[in-house]
Coordinates of C-alpha atoms in Angstrom, one line a residue:
Chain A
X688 CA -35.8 -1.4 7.9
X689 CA -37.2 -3.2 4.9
X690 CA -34.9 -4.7 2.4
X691 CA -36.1 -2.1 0.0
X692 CA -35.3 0.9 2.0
X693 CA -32.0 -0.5 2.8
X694 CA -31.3 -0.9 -0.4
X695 CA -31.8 2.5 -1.5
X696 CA -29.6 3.8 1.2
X697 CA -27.3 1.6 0.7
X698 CA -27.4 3.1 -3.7
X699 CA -27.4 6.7 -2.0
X700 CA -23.8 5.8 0.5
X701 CA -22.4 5.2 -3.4
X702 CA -23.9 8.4 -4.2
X703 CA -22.2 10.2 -1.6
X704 CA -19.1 8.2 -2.1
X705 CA -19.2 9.4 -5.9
X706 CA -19.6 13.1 -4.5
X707 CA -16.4 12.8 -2.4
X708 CA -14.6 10.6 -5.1
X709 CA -15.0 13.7 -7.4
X710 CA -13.3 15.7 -4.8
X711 CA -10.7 13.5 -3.7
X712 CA -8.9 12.3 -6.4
X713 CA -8.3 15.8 -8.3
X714 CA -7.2 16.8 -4.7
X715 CA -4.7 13.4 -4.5
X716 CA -2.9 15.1 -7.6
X717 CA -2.9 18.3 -6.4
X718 CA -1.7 17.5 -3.0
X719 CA 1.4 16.2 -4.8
X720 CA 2.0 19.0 -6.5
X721 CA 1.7 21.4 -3.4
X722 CA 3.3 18.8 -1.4
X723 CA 6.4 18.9 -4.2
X724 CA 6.7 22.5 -3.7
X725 CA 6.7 23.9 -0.8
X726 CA 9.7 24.6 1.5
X727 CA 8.2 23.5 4.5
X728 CA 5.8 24.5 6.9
X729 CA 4.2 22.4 9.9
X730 CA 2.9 18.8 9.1
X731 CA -1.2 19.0 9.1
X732 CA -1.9 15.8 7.0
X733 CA -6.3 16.9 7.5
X734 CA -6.2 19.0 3.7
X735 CA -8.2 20.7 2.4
X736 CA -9.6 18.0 0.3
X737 CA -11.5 16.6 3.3
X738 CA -13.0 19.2 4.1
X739 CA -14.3 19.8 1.1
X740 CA -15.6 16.3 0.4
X741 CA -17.1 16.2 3.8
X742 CA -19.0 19.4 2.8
X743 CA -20.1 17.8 -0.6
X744 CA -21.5 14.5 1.0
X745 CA -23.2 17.3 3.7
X746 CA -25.1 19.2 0.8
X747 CA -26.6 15.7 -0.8
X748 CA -27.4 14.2 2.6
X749 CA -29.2 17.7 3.6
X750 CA -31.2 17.5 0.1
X751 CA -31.8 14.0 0.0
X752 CA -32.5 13.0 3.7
X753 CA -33.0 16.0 5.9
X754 CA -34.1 14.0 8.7
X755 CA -30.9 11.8 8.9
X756 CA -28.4 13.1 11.6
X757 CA -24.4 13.8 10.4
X758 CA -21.3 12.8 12.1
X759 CA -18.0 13.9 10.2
X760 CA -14.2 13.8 11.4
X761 CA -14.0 17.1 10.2
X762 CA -17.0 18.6 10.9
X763 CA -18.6 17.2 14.1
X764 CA -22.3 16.6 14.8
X765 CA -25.0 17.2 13.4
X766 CA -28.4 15.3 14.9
X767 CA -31.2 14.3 12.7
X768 CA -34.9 14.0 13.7
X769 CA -35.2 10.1 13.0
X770 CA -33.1 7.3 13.7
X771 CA -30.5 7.6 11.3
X772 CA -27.0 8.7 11.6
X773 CA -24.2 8.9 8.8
X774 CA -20.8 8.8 10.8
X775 CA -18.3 10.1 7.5
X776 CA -14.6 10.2 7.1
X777 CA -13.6 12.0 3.9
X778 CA -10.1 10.9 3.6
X779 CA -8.9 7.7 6.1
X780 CA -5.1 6.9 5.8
X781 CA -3.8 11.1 5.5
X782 CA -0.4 10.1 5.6
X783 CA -1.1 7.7 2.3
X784 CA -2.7 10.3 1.0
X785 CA 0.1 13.1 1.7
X786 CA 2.5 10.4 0.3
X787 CA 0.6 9.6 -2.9
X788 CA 0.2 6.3 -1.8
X789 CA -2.9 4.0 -2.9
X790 CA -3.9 2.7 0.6
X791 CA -6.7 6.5 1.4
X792 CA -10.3 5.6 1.5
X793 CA -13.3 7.4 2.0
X794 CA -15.6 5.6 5.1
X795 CA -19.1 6.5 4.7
X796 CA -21.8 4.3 7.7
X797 CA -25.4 4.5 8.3
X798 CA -26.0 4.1 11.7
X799 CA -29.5 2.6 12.7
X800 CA -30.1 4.2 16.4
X801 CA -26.3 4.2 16.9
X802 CA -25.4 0.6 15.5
X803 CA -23.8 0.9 11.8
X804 CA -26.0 -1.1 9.1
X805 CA -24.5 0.1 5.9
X806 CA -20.9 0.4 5.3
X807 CA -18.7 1.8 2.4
X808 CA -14.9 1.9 2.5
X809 CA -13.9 3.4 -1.0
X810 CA -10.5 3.1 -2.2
X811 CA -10.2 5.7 -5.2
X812 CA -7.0 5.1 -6.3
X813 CA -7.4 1.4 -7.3
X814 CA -11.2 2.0 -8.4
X815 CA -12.3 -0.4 -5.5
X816 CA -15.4 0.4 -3.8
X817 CA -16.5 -2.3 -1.0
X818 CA -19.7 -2.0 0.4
X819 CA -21.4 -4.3 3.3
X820 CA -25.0 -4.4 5.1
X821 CA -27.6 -7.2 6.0
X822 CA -27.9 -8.5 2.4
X823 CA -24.0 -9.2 2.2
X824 CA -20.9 -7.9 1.1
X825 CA -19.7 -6.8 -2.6
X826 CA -16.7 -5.2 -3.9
X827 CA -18.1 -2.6 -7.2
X828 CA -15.5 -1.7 -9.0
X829 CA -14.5 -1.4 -12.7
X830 CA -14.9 -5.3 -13.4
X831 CA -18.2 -5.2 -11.8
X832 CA -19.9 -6.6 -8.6
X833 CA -18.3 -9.6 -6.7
X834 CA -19.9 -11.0 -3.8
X835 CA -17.0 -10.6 -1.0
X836 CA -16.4 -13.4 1.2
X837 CA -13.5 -13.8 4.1
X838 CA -10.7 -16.4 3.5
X839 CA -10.9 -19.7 6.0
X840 CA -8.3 -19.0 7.9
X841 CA -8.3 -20.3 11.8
X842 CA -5.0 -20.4 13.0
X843 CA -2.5 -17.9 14.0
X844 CA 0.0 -19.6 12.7
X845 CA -1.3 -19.4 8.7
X846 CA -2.9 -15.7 9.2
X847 CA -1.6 -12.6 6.9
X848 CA -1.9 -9.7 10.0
X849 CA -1.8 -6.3 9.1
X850 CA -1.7 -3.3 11.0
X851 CA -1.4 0.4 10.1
X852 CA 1.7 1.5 11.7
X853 CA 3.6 -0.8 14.3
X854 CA 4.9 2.5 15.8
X855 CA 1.6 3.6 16.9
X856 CA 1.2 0.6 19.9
X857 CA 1.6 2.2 23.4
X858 CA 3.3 0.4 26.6
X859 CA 1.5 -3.1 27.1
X860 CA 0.0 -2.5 23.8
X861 CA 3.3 -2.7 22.2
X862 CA 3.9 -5.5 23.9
X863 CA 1.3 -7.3 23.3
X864 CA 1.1 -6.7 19.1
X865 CA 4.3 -7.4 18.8
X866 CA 3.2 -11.3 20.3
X867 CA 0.7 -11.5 17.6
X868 CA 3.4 -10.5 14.8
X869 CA 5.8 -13.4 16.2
X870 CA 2.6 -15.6 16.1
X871 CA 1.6 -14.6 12.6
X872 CA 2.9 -15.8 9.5
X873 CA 3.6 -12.8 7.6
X874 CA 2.3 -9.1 9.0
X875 CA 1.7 -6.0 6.3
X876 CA 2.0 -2.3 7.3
X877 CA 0.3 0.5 5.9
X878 CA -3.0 0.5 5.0
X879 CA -5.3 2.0 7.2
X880 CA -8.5 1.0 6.9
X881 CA -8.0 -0.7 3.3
X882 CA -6.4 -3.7 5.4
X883 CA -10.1 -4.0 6.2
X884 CA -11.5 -3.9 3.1
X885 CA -9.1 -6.8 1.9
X886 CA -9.7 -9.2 5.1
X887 CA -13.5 -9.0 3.9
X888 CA -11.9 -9.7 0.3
X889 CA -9.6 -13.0 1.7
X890 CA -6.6 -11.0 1.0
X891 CA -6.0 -10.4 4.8
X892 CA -6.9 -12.8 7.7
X893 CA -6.7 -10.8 10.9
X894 CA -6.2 -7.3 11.6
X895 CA -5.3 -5.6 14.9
X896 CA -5.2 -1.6 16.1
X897 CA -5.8 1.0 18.9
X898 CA -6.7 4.5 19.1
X899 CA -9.2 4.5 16.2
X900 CA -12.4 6.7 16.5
X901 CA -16.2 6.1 15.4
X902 CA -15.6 7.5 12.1
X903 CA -12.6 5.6 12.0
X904 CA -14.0 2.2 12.7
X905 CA -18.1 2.4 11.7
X906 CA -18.1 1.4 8.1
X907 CA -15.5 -1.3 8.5
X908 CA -18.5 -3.1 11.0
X909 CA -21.0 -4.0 8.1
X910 CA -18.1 -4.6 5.6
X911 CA -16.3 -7.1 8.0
X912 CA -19.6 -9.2 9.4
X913 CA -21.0 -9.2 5.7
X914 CA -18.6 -11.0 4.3
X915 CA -18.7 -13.8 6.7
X916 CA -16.1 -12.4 8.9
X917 CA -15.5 -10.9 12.9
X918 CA -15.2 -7.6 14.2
X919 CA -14.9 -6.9 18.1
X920 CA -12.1 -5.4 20.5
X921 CA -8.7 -7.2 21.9
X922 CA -10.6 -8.7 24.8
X923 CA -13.2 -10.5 22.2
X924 CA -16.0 -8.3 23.3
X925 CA -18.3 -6.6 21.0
X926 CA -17.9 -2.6 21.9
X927 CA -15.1 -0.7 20.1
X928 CA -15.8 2.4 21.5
X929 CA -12.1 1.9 23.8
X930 CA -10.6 2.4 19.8
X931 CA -9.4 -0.7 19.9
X932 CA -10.2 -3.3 17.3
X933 CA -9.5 -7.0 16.1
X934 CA -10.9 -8.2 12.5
X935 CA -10.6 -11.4 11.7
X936 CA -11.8 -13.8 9.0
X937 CA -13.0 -16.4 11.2
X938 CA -14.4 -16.9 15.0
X939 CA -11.3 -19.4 15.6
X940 CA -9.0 -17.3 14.4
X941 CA -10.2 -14.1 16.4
X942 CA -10.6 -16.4 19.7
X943 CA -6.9 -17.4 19.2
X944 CA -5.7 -13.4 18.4
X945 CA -7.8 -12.5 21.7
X946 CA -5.9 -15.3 23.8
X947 CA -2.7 -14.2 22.2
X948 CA -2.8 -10.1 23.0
X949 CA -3.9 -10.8 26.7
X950 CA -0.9 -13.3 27.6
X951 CA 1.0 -11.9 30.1
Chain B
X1305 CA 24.4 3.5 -27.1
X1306 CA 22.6 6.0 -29.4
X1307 CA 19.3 7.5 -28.6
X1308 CA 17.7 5.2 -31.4
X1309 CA 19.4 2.4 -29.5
X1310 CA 18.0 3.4 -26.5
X1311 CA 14.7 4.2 -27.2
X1312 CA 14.2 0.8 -28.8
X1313 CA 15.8 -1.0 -25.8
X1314 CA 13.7 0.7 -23.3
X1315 CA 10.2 0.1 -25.7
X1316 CA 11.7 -3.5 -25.9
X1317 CA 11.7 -3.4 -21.4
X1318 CA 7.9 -1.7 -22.0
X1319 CA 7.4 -5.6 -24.0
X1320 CA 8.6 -7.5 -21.2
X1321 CA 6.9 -5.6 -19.2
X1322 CA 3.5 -6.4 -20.7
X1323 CA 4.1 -10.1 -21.3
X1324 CA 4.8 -10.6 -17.2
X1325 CA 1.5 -8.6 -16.3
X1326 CA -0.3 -10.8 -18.7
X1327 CA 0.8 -14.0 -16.5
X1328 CA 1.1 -11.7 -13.3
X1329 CA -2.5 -10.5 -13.1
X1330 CA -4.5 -13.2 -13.9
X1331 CA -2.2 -14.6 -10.9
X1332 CA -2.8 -12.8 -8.9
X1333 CA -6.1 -13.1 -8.4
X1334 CA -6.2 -17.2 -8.3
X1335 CA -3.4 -16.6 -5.4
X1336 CA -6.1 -15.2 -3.6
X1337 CA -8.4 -18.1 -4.4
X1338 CA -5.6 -20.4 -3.6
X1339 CA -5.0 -18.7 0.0
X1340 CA -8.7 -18.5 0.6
X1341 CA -9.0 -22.2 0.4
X1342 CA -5.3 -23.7 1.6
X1343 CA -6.1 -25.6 4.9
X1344 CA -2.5 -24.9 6.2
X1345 CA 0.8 -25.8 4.3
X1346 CA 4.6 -24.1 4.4
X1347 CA 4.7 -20.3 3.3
X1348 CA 6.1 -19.8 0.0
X1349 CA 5.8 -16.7 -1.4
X1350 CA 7.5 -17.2 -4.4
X1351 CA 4.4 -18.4 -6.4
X1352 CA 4.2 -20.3 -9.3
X1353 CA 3.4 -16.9 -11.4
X1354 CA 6.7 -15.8 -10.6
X1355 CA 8.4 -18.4 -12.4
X1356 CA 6.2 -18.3 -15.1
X1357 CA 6.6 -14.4 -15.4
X1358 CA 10.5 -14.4 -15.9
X1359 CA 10.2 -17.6 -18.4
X1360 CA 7.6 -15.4 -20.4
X1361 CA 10.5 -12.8 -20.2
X1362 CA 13.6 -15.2 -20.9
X1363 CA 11.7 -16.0 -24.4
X1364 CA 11.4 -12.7 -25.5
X1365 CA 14.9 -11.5 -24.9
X1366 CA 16.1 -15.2 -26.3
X1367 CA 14.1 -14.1 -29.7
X1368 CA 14.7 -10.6 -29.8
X1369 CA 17.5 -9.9 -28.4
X1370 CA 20.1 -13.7 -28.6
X1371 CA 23.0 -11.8 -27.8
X1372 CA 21.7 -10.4 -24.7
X1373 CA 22.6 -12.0 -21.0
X1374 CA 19.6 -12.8 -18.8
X1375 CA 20.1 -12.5 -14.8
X1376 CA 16.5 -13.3 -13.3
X1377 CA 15.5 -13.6 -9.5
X1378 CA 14.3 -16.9 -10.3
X1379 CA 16.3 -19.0 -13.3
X1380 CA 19.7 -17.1 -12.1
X1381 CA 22.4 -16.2 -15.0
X1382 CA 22.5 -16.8 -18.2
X1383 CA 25.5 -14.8 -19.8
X1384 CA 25.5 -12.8 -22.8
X1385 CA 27.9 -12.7 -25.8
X1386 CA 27.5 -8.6 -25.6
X1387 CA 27.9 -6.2 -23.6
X1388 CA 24.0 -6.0 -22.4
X1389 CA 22.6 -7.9 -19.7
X1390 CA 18.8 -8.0 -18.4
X1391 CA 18.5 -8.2 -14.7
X1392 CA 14.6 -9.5 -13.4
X1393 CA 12.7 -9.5 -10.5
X1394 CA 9.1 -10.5 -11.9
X1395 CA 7.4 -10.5 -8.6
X1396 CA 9.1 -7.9 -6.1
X1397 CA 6.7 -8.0 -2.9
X1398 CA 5.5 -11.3 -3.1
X1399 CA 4.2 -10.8 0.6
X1400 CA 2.2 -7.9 -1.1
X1401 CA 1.0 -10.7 -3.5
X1402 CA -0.2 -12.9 -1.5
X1403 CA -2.0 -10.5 0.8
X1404 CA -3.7 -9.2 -2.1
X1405 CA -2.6 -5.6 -1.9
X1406 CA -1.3 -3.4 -4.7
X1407 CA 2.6 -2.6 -3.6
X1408 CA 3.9 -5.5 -5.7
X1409 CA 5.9 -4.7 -9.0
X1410 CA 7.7 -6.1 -11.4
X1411 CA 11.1 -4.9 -11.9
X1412 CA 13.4 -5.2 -15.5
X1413 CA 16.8 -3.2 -15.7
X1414 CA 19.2 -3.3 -18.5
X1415 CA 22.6 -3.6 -17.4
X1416 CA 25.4 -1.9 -19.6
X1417 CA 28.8 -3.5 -18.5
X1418 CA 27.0 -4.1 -15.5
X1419 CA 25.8 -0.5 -15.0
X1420 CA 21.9 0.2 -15.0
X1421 CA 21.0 2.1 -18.1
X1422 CA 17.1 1.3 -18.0
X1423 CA 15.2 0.9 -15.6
X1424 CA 11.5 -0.1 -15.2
X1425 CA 8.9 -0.6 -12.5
X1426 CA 6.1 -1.8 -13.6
X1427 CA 2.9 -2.0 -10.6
X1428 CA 0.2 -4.0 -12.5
X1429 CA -2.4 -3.1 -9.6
X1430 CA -2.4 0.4 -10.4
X1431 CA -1.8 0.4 -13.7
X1432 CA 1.2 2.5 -13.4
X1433 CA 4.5 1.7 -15.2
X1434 CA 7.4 4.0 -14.1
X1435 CA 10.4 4.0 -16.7
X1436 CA 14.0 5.5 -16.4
X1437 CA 17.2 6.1 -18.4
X1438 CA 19.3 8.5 -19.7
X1439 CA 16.9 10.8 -21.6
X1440 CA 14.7 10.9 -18.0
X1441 CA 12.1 9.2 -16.2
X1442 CA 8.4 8.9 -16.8
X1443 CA 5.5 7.5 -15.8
X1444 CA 3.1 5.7 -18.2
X1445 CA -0.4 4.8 -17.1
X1446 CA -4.2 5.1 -18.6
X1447 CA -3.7 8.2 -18.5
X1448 CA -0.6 9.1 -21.0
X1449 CA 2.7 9.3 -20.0
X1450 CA 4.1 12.0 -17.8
X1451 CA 7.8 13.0 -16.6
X1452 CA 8.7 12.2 -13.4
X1453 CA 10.3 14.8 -11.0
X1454 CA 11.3 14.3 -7.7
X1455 CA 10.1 16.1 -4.7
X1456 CA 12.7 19.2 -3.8
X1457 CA 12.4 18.2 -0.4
X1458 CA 16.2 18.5 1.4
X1459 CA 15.4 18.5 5.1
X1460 CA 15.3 15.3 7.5
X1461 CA 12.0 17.3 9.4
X1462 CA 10.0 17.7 6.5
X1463 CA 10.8 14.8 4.6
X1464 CA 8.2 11.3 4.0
X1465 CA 10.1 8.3 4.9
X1466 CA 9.4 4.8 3.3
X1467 CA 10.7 1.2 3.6
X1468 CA 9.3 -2.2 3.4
X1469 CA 9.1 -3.3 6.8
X1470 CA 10.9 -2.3 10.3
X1471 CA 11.5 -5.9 11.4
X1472 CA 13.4 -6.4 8.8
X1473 CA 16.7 -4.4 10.0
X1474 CA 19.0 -6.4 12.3
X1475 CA 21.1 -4.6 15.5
X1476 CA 22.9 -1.7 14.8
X1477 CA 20.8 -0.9 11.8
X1478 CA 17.2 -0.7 13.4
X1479 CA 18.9 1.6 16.0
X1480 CA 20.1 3.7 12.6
X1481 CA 16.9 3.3 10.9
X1482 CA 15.1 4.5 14.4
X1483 CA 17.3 7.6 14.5
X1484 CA 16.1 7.8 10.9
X1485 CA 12.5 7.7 11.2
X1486 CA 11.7 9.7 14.6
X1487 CA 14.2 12.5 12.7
X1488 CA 11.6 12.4 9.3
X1489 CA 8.2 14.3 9.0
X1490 CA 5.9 10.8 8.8
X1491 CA 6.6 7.0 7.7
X1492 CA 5.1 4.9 5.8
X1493 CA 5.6 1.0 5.4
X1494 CA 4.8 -1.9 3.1
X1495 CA 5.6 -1.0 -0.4
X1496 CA 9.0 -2.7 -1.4
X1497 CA 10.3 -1.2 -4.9
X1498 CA 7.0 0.7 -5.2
X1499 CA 8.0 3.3 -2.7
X1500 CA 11.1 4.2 -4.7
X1501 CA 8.9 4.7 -7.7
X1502 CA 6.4 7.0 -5.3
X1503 CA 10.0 8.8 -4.9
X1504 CA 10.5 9.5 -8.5
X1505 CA 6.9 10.8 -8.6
X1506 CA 7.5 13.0 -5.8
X1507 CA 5.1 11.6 -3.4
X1508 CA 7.7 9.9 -1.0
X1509 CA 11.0 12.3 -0.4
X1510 CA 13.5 9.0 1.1
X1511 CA 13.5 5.4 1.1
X1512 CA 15.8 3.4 3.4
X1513 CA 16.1 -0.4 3.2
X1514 CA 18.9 -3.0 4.0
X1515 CA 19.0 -6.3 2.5
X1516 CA 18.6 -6.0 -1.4
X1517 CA 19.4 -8.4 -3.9
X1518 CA 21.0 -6.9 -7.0
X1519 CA 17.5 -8.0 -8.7
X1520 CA 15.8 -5.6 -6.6
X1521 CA 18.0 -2.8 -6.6
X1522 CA 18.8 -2.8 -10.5
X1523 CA 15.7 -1.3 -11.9
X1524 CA 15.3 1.5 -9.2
X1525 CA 18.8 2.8 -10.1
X1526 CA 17.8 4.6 -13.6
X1527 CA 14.2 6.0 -12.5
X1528 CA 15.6 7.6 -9.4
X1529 CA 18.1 8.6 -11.0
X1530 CA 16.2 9.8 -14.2
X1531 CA 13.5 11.7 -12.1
X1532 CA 16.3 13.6 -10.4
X1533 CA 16.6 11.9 -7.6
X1534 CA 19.9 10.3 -5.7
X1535 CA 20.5 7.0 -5.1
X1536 CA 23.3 5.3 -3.1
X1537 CA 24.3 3.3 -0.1
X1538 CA 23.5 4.2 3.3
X1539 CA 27.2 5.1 4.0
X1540 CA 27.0 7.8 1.3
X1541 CA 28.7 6.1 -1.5
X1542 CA 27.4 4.7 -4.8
X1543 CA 28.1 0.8 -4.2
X1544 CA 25.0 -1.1 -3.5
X1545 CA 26.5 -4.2 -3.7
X1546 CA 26.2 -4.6 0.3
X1547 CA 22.3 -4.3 0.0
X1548 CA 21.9 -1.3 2.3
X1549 CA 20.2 1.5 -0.2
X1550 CA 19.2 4.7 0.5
X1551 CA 17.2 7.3 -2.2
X1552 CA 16.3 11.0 -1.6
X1553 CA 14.7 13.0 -3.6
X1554 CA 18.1 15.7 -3.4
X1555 CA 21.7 15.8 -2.6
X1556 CA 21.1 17.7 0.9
X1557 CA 18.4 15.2 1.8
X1558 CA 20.4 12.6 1.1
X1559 CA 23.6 13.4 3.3
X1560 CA 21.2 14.5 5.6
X1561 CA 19.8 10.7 6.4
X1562 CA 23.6 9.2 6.0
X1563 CA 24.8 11.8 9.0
X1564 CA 21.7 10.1 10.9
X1565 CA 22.3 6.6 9.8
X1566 CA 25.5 6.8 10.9
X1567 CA 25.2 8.7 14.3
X1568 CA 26.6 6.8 17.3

């Protein structure tokens, strides 16, 4: 892809980011309000604000690109004639989102023949939009553009962990976060896929969690590695189709993560 | 007091509220430079913009307000010839601070005879100040200033659960606390005083922490309370001196959690 082309997709994912921010944060106010009154009724966190933002980025990727393939959380696959994919999730981080907390994004990836080249996390609620591909890393928001750029961090021992729910760990999984959490010098719940976002700002050294999905981890890729920093899986491999993923800000630091979820 | 009184008092907390964002901001962003380029060192969340913060505060209430007592997180006590006291926590999530993410706050409460009469959380990040006293509880951001109302959620099933961190409860009460969270609807973690302010707005429906220093429990007092919310201890009664706190957003929410807290 030439730099030029890339960089016109990479203006069009804050296009479609400003199509679903449009949607989203009318919906974040409403949610409350519908949340505040009703008198219960079974817990679906997917609202109807994803759908409809998923649908809005659809329509502009249809009339824009109508060669590029689609692949939404909320609306499955659709296959384009070329060999580019956008892999979309409207709202990351539901339960923020339910709980009118700031930590929701909106992921948006182009894939290039199934590897993500352009990624967008967009956090609405604090006006932060970070957005990564082969030219580097920036975080656009209200201030202006700043060039994003991992903190130094190599040891366990100094790293700011964060995960999005220590509760969601399974068996040896458990097990084996809760050895990194000792080993860590301070660990942050929470934030979904915004932890990402601020590891590629410095705010975060390492992050660790299981059971995500393609949409879930495919804008963090370009994000993480344009800033300087590592993505891969717990056994310091590069495939993170398992769901499982490590972030970290440097290769030292992920090495050491690695080493420390696989002691038995 | 009178309502003049009052209102001049709690525009007075707005003042004290902008003079530690002033020194809180700007710190917050040369934390994160500071992080990003520390080569190891002791963890010390209590940053140097902490102190600064309350001493920005002490001078104001010294030249406004001489007569006033001064009971800060940082400086300690400084008794007052009145009857008014102001209790301050300048940074409250300092390991939200240092991470860079947006859960930190600063929290002022005027103490009446050592009773809460104001309250104010203030969460520079977001822009969001959340203010409480006798005449209510708003919210004051970019975008005006709106009354807060809690959620009228009043079952343990439906209800969004908050508190800082689960590591931080010790035997008996992270068994309670469990009981607590596989009983509520969804948790969310991370947010220190911010998630009792989400409660006033009605995005979070109970908050459950152990631990609190008066300095951190002050300022919540009023808002909840303000918004229509209850606040108390996690036995059921109102004294929070033993640092255990639980909020609902109603009365049958709140006995609710303190039957499960207390279940053997």
């Amino acid at each position: 892809m030439s730099n030029t082309e890339l960089a016109g997709l990479a203006d069009f994912a804050c296009t479609l980011a400003d199509a679903a921010r449009a949607v989203t944060l009318p919906a974040a106010r409403l949610v409350q309000e519908i949340e505040n009154k009703a008198a219960g009724g079974a817990f679906d966190p997917v609202t109807a604000a994803d759908r409809a933002a998923e649908k809005s980025i659809r329509a502009l990727i249809a009339a824009h690109h109508p060669d590029h393939g689609v692949d939404g959380e909320e609306f499955g696959s659709t296959p384009g004639a070329g060999r580019f994919t956008w892999s979309l999730d409207p709202i990351d981080g539901t339960r923020a989102f339910i709980c009118g907390l700031p930590g929701w994004t909106t992921l948006i990836a182009l894939l290039e023949e199934a590897s993500p080249v352009i990624g967008l996390i967009d956090a609405p609620i604090v006006g932060e939009r970070y957005l990564g591909d082969s030219a580097g890393s920036r975080l656009i928001g209200s201030g202006g553009t700043f060039a994003l750029r991992v903190s130094g961090c190599r040891s366990l021992a100094e790293a700011r962990l964060a995960t999005t729910d220590p509760y969601l760990f399974d068996g040896a999984d458990a097990g084996a976060f809760d050895r990194l959490r000792r080993a860590a010098r301070v660990t942050r719940y929470g934030f979904d896929a915004y932890a990402y976002a601020r590891l590629a700002a410095g705010g975060i050294d390492l992050v660790a969690e299981t059971g995500l999905k393609p949409h879930d981890y495919h804008a963090l890729v370009p994000v993480i590695r344009g800033a300087g920093g590592v993505v891969g899986n717990w056994r310091g491999d590069d495939d993170l189709s398992g769901g499982d993923v490590l972030a970290a800000a440097t290769r030292d630091l992920f090495e050491a993560a690695v080493v420390t979820l696989a002691r038995r």
